[in-house]
Short mmCIF file of C-alpha atoms and ligand atoms in Angstrom, two decimals:
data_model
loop_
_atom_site.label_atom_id
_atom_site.label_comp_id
_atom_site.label_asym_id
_atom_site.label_seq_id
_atom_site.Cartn_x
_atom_site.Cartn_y
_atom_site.Cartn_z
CA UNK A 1 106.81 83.92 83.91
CA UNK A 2 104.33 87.33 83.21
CA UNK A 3 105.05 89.34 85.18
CA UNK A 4 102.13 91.56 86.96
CA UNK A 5 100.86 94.59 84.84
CA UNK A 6 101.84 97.39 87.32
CA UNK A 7 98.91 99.59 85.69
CA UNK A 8 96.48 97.06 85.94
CA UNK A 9 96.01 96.80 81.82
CA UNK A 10 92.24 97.55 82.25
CA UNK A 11 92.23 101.04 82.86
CA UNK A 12 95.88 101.71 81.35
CA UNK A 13 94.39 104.36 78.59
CA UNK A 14 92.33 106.04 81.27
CA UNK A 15 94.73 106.95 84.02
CA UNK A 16 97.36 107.72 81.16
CA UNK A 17 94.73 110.52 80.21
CA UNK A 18 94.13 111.58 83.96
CA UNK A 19 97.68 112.28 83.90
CA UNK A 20 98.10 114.45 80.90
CA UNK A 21 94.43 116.21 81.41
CA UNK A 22 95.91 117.15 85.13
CA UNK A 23 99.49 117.71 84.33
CA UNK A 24 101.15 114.86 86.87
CA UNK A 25 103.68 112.82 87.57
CA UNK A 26 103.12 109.77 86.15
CA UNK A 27 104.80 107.25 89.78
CA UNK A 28 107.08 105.18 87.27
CA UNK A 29 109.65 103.15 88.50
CA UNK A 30 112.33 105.81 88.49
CA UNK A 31 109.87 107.67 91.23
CA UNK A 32 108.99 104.80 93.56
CA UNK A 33 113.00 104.04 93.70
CA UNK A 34 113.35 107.33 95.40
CA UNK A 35 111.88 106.07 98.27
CA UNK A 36 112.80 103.53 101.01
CA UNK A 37 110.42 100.63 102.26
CA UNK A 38 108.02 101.70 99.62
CA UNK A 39 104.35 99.84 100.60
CA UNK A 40 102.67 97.71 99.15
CA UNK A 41 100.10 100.41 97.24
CA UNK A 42 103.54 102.20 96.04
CA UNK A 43 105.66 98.83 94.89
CA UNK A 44 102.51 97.75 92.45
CA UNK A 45 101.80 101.43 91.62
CA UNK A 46 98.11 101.07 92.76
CA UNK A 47 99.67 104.66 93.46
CA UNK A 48 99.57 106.15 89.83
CA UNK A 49 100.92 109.44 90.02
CA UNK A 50 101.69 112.46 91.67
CA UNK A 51 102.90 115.81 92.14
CA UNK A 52 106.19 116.96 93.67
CA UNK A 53 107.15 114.06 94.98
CA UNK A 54 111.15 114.84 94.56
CA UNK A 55 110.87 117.15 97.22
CA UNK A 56 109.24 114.57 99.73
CA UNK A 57 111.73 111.81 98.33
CA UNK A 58 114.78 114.34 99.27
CA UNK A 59 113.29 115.33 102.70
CA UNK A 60 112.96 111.52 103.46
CA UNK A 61 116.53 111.18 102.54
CA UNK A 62 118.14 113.76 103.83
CA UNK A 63 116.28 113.42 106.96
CA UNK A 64 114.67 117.07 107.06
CA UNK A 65 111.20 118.29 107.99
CA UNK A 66 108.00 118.02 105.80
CA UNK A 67 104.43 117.10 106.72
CA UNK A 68 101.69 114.96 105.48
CA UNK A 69 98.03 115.97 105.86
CA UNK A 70 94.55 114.74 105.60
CA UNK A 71 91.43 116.02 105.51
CA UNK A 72 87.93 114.09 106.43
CA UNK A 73 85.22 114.51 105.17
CA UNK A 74 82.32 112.86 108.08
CA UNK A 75 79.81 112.51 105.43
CA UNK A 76 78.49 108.96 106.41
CA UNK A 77 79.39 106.30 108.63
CA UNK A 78 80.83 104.29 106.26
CA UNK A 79 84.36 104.34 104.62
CA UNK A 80 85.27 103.43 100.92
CA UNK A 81 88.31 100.96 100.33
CA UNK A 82 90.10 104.22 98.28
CA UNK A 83 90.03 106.00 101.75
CA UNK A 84 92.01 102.74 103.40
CA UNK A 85 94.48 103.60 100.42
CA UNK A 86 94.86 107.45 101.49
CA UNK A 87 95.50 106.14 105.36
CA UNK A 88 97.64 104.03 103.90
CA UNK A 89 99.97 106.28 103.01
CA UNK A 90 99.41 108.64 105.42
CA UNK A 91 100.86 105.56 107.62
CA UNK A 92 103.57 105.62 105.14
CA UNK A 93 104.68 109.09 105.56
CA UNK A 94 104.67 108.89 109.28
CA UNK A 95 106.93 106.30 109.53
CA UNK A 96 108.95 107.65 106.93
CA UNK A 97 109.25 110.73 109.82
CA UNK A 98 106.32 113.17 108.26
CA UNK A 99 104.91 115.41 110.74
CA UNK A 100 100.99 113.78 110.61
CA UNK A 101 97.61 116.84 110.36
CA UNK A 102 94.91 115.24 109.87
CA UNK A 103 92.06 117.29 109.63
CA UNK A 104 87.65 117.18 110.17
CA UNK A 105 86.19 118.87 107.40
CA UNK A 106 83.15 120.20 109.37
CA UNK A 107 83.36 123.87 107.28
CA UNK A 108 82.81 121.83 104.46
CA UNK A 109 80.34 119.25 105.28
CA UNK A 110 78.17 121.79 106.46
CA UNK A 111 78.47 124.11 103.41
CA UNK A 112 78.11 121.39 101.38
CA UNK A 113 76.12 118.80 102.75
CA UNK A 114 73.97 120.26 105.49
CA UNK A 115 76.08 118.24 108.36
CA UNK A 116 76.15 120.65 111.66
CA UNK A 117 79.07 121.23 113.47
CA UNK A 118 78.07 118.97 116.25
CA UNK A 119 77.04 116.21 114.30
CA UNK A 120 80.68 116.40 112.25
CA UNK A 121 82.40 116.24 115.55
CA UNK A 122 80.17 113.10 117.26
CA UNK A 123 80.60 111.07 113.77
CA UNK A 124 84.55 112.11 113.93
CA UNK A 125 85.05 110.72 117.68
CA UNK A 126 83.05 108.01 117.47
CA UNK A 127 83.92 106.88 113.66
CA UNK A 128 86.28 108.15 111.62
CA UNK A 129 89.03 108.99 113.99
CA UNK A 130 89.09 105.34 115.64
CA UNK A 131 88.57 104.03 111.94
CA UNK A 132 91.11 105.86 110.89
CA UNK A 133 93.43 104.27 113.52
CA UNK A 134 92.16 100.98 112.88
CA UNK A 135 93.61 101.17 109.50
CA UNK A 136 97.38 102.14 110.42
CA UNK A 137 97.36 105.94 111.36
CA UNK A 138 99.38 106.48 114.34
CA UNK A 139 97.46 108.77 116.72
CA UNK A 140 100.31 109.85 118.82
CA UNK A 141 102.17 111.03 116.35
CA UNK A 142 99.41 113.30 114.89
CA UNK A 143 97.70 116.32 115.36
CA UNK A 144 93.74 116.60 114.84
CA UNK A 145 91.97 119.72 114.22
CA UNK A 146 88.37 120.72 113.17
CA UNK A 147 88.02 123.16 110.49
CA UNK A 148 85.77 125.44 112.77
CA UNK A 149 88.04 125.59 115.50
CA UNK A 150 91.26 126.37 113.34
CA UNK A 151 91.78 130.36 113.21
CA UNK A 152 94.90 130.26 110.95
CA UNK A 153 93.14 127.74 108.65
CA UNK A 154 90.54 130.49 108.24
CA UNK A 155 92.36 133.46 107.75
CA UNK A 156 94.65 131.85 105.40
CA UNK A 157 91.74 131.18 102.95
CA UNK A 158 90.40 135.08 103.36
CA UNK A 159 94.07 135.67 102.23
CA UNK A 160 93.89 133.33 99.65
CA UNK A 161 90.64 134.62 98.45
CA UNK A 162 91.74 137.49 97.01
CA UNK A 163 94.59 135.63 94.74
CA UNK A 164 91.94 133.46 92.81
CA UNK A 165 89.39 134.68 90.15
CA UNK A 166 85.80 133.33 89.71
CA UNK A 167 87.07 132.46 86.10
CA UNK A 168 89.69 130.33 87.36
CA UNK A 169 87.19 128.35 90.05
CA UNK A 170 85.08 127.61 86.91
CA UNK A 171 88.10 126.58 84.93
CA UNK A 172 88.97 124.36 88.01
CA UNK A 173 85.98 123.12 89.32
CA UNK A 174 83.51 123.20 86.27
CA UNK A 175 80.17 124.16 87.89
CA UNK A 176 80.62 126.61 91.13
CA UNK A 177 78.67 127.51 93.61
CA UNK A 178 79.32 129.79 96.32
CA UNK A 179 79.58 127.09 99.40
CA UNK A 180 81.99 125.01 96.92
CA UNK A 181 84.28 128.31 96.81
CA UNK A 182 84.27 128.54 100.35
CA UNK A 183 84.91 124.87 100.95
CA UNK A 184 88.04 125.08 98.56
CA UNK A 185 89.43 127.98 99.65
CA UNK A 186 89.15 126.52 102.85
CA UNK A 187 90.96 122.99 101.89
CA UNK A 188 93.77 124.74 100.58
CA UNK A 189 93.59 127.01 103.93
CA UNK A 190 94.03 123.23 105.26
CA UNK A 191 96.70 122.17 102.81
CA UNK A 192 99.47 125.20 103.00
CA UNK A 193 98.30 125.42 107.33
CA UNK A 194 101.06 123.34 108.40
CA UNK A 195 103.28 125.69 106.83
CA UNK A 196 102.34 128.77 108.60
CA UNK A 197 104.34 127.83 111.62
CA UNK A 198 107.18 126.45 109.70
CA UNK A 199 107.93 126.43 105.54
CA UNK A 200 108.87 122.81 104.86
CA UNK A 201 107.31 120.68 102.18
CA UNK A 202 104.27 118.80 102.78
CA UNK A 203 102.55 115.53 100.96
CA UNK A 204 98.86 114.86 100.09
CA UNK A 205 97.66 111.44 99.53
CA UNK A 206 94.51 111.94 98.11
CA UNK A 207 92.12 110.15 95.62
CA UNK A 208 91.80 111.82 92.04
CA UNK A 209 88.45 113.23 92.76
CA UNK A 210 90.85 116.06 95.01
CA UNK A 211 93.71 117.03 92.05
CA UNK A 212 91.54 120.06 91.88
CA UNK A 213 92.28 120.94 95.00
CA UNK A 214 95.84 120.57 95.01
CA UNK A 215 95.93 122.21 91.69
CA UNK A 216 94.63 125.38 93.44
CA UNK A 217 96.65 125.23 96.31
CA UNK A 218 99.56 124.83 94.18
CA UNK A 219 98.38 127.97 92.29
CA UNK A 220 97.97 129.77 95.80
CA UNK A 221 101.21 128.94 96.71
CA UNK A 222 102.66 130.07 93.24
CA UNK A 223 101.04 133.42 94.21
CA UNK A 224 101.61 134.02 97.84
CA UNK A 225 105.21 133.70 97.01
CA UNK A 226 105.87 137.12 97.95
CA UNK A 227 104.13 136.89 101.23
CA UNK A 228 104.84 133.63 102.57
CA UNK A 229 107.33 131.39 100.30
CA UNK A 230 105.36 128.69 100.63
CA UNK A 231 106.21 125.07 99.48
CA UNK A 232 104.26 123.91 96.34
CA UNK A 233 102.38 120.91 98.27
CA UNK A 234 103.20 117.72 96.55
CA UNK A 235 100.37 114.95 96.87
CA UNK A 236 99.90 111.08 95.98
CA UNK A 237 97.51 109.93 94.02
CA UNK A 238 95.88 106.17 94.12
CA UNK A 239 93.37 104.21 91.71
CA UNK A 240 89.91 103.59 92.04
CA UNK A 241 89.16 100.53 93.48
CA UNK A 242 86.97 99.47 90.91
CA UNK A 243 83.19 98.33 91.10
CA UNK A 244 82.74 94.58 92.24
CA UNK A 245 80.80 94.73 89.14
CA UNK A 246 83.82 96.34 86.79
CA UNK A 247 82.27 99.34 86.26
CA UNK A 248 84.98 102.53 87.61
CA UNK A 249 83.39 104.27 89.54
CA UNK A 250 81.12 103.13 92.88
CA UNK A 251 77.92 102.99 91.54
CA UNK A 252 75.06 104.23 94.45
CA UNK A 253 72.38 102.52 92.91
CA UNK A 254 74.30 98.92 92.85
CA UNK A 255 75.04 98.68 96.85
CA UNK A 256 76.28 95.31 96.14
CA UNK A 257 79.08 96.71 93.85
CA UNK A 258 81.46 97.49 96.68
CA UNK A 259 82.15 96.90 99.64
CA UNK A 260 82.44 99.77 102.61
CA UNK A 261 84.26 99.27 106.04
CA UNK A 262 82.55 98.39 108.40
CA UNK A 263 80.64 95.65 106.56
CA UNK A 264 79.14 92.71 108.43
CA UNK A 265 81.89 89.96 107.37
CA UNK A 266 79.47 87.19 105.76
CA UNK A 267 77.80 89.92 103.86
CA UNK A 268 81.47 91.50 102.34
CA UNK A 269 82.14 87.81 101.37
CA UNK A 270 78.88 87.14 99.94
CA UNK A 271 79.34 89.97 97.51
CA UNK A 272 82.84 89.15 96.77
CA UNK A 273 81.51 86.03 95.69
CA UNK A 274 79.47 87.79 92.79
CA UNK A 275 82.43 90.20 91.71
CA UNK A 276 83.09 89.84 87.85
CA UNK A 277 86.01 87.75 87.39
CA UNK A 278 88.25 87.37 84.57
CA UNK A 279 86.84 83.92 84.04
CA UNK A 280 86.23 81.82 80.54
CA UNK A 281 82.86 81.00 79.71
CA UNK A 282 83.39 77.22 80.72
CA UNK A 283 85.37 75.26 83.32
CA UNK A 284 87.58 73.47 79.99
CA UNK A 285 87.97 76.89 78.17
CA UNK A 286 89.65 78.60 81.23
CA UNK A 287 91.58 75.23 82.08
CA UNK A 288 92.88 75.02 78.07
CA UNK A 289 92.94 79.22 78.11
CA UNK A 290 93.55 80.19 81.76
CA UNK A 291 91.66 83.42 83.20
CA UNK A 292 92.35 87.08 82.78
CA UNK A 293 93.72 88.43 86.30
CA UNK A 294 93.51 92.13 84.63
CA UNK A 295 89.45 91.78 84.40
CA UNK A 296 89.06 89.99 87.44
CA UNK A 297 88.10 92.47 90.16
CA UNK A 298 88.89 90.12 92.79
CA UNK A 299 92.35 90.13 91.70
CA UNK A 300 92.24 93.82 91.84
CA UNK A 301 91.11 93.07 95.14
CA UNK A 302 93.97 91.02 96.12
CA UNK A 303 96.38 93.29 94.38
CA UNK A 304 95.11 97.06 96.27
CA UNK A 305 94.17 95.69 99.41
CA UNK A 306 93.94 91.76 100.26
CA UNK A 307 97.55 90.41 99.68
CA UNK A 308 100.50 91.99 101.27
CA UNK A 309 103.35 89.78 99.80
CA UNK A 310 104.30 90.11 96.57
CA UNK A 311 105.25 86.71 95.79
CA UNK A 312 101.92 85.21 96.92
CA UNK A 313 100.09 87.83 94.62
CA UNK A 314 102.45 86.35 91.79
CA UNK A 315 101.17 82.76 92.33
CA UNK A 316 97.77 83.53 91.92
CA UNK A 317 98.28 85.41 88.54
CA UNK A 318 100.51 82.77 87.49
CA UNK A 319 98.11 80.19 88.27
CA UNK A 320 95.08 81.98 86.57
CA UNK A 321 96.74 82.78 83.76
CA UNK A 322 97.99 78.95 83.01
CA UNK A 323 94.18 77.92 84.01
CA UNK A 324 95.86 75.98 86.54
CA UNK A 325 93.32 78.21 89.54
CA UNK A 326 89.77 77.95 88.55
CA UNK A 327 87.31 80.71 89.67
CA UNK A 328 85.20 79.55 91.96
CA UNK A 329 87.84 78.14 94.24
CA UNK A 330 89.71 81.34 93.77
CA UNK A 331 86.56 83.22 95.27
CA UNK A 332 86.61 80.95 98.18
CA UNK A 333 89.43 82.15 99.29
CA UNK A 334 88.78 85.83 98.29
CA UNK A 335 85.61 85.31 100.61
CA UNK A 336 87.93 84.17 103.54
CA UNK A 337 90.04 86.93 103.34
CA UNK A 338 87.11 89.74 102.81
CA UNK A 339 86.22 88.39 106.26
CA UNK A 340 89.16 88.32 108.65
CA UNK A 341 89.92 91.76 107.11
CA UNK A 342 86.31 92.75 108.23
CA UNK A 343 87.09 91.12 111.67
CA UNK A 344 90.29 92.09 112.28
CA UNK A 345 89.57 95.85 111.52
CA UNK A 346 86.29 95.15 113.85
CA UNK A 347 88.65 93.93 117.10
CA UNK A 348 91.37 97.06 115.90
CA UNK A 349 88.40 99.94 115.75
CA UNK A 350 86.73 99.11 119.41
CA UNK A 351 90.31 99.27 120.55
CA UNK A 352 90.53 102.57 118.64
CA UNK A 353 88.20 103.87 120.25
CA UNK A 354 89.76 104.28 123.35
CA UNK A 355 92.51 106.42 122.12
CA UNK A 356 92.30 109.68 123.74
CA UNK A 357 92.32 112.18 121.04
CA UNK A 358 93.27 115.69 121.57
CA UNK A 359 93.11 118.85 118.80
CA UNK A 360 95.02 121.72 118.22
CA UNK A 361 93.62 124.73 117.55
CA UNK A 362 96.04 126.02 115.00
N1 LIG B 401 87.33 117.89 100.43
C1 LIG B 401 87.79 116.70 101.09
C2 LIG B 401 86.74 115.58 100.88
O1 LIG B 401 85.71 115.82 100.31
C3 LIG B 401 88.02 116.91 102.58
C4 LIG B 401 89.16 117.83 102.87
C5 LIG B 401 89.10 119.05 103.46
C6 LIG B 401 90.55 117.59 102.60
N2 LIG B 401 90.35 119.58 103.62
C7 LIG B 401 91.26 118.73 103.10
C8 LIG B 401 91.24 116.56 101.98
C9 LIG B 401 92.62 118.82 102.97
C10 LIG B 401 92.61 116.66 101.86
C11 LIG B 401 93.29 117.79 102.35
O2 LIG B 401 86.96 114.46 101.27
#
């Protein structure tokens, strides 16, 4: 029996680079022993890497504080399938005891997208706080907060200010511009916030698209040593979900390359149906051959976010690989389960959004 490729051998060479260029932790099988019930994203290392994870580990163990936080961003009405992986683990961490922040970035999507105030907070209560319950984050044991309304958050990053050059944001960020400084000055206002009240250590999970982020906010910390013996913060880091198509990265001008949630359920299925497969040119090729499960983007699908148990996930490589599962029946069922995910996180969000959410104010 093969067993799966925890990397997912297509983009092997790529996230190895990502985690020299970045300096992390690569999350090898040494790391994900450290911690208990590890989900499903952390068991098939769909979770790549990370940073200071030893200290979250230990604080798991040994039963003492630390916190989680997350920050949204209520850019659209519309979430990606790498945000479900972020909620995820934020889901993780709270039952694992983490004390939950999570976070509208309404500072930030107005400096850097034009969104006002207002219309941050009407797309956070009506979208992305009941989404983000509908996909596993426990609202009762969390605390919200807007950017705007969080004093500490802001005077932080005036502290913080002064510890970082323009040089470094360049080095950092690449191309600056003012409203970018203030954003990330902000974010790791946001990160290290928690710890104002109470120096414990405090997780992350982000995309890769945000290591810049924590990489300041590390830096910050490193620097504010003196002053406030901060905790480095430690953060998770998941894969892209790749491109229906196979391309890496979401492409906007190929709508029909992913998938967002909410999606109407026939149409998620219908472009699961199209999704590049690992499939032989002809029905007696792949039967004498088998398929390729690491360039099939459904059964990256399956693997990130469609099947939970392990074993099942198995099968279908297995099968694939021995030609014994053909492609087209294979998207069949990749089409059923597109849908009741799409219906079942319909029923969970109009629940959701009942939940009476209150904010802190720092
Ligand atoms: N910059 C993040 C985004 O674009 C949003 C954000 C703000 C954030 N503060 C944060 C994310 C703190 C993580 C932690 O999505």
């Amino acid at each position: 029996m093969t067993a799966i490729d925890p990397w997912g051998s297509i983009l092997v060479e790529d996230y190895e680079r990502l985690i020299k260029e970045f300096g992390l932790e690569p999350f090898d099988e040494a790391t994900l022993k450290k911690f208990p019930k590890p989900n499903r994203l952390m068991r098939r290392h769909v979770i790549f890497a990370g940073q200071g994870l030893n200290e979250i580990a230990s604080a798991i163990k040994e039963k003492k504080p630390f916190y989680e936080l997350t920050g949204v961003m209520p850019s659209s009405e519309r979430i990606h399938f790498g945000t479900k992986s972020v909620i995820e683990m934020v889901s993780y961490f709270q039952s694992q005891g983490a004390r939950t922040f999570t976070l509208i970035a309404d500072l930030e999507a107005q400096a850097t997208r034009g969104i006002s105030l207002q219309e941050s907070r009407k797309r956070a209560l009506d979208f992305y706080i009941p989404a983000y319950i509908a996909l596993g984050l426990n609202p009762k044991k969390a605390f919200f907060y807007f950017q705007s309304e969080n004093r500490k958050v802001t005077e932080l990053s005036f502290i913080f200010s002064q510890k970082v050059t323009l040089n470094e944001f360049r080095a950092i960020y690449g191309d600056i511009h003012p409203s970018r400084i203030l954003s990330a000055l902000t974010q790791s206002g946001d990160i290290l916030f928690p710890q104002a009240k109470e120096r414990m250590p405090g997780v992350v999970p982000v995309g890769i698209d945000q290591s810049p982020h924590i990489r300041l906010s590390r830096d910050i910390a490193r620097r504010t040593k003196n002053e406030f013996k901060f905790f480095l913060p430690s953060a998770t880091y998941h894969k892209f979900v790749p491109a229906l198509d196979g391309s890496i990265k979401m492409s906007k001008s190929n709508p029909n390359s992913f998938i967002s949630i909410p999606e109407p359920p026939e149409q998620a299925a219908k472009k699961i149906k199209s999704a590049l497969t690992g499939g032989r040119a002809s029905i007696e090729e792949q039967k004498k051959l088998g398929g390729i499960p690491e360039k099939c983007m459904i059964f990256e699908m399956y693997k990130q976010h469609l099947i939970e148990d392990d074993k099942k996930l198995q099968q279908i490589y297995n099968d694939c690989k021995s030609g014994k599962l053909l492609c087209g029946e294979d998207k069949e069922r990749a089409a059923s389960l597109i849908k009741k995910f799409m219906e079942s996180f319909n029923q969970k969000f109009q629940k959701a959004k009942k939940e009476k959410i209150e904010f802190v104010k720092g």
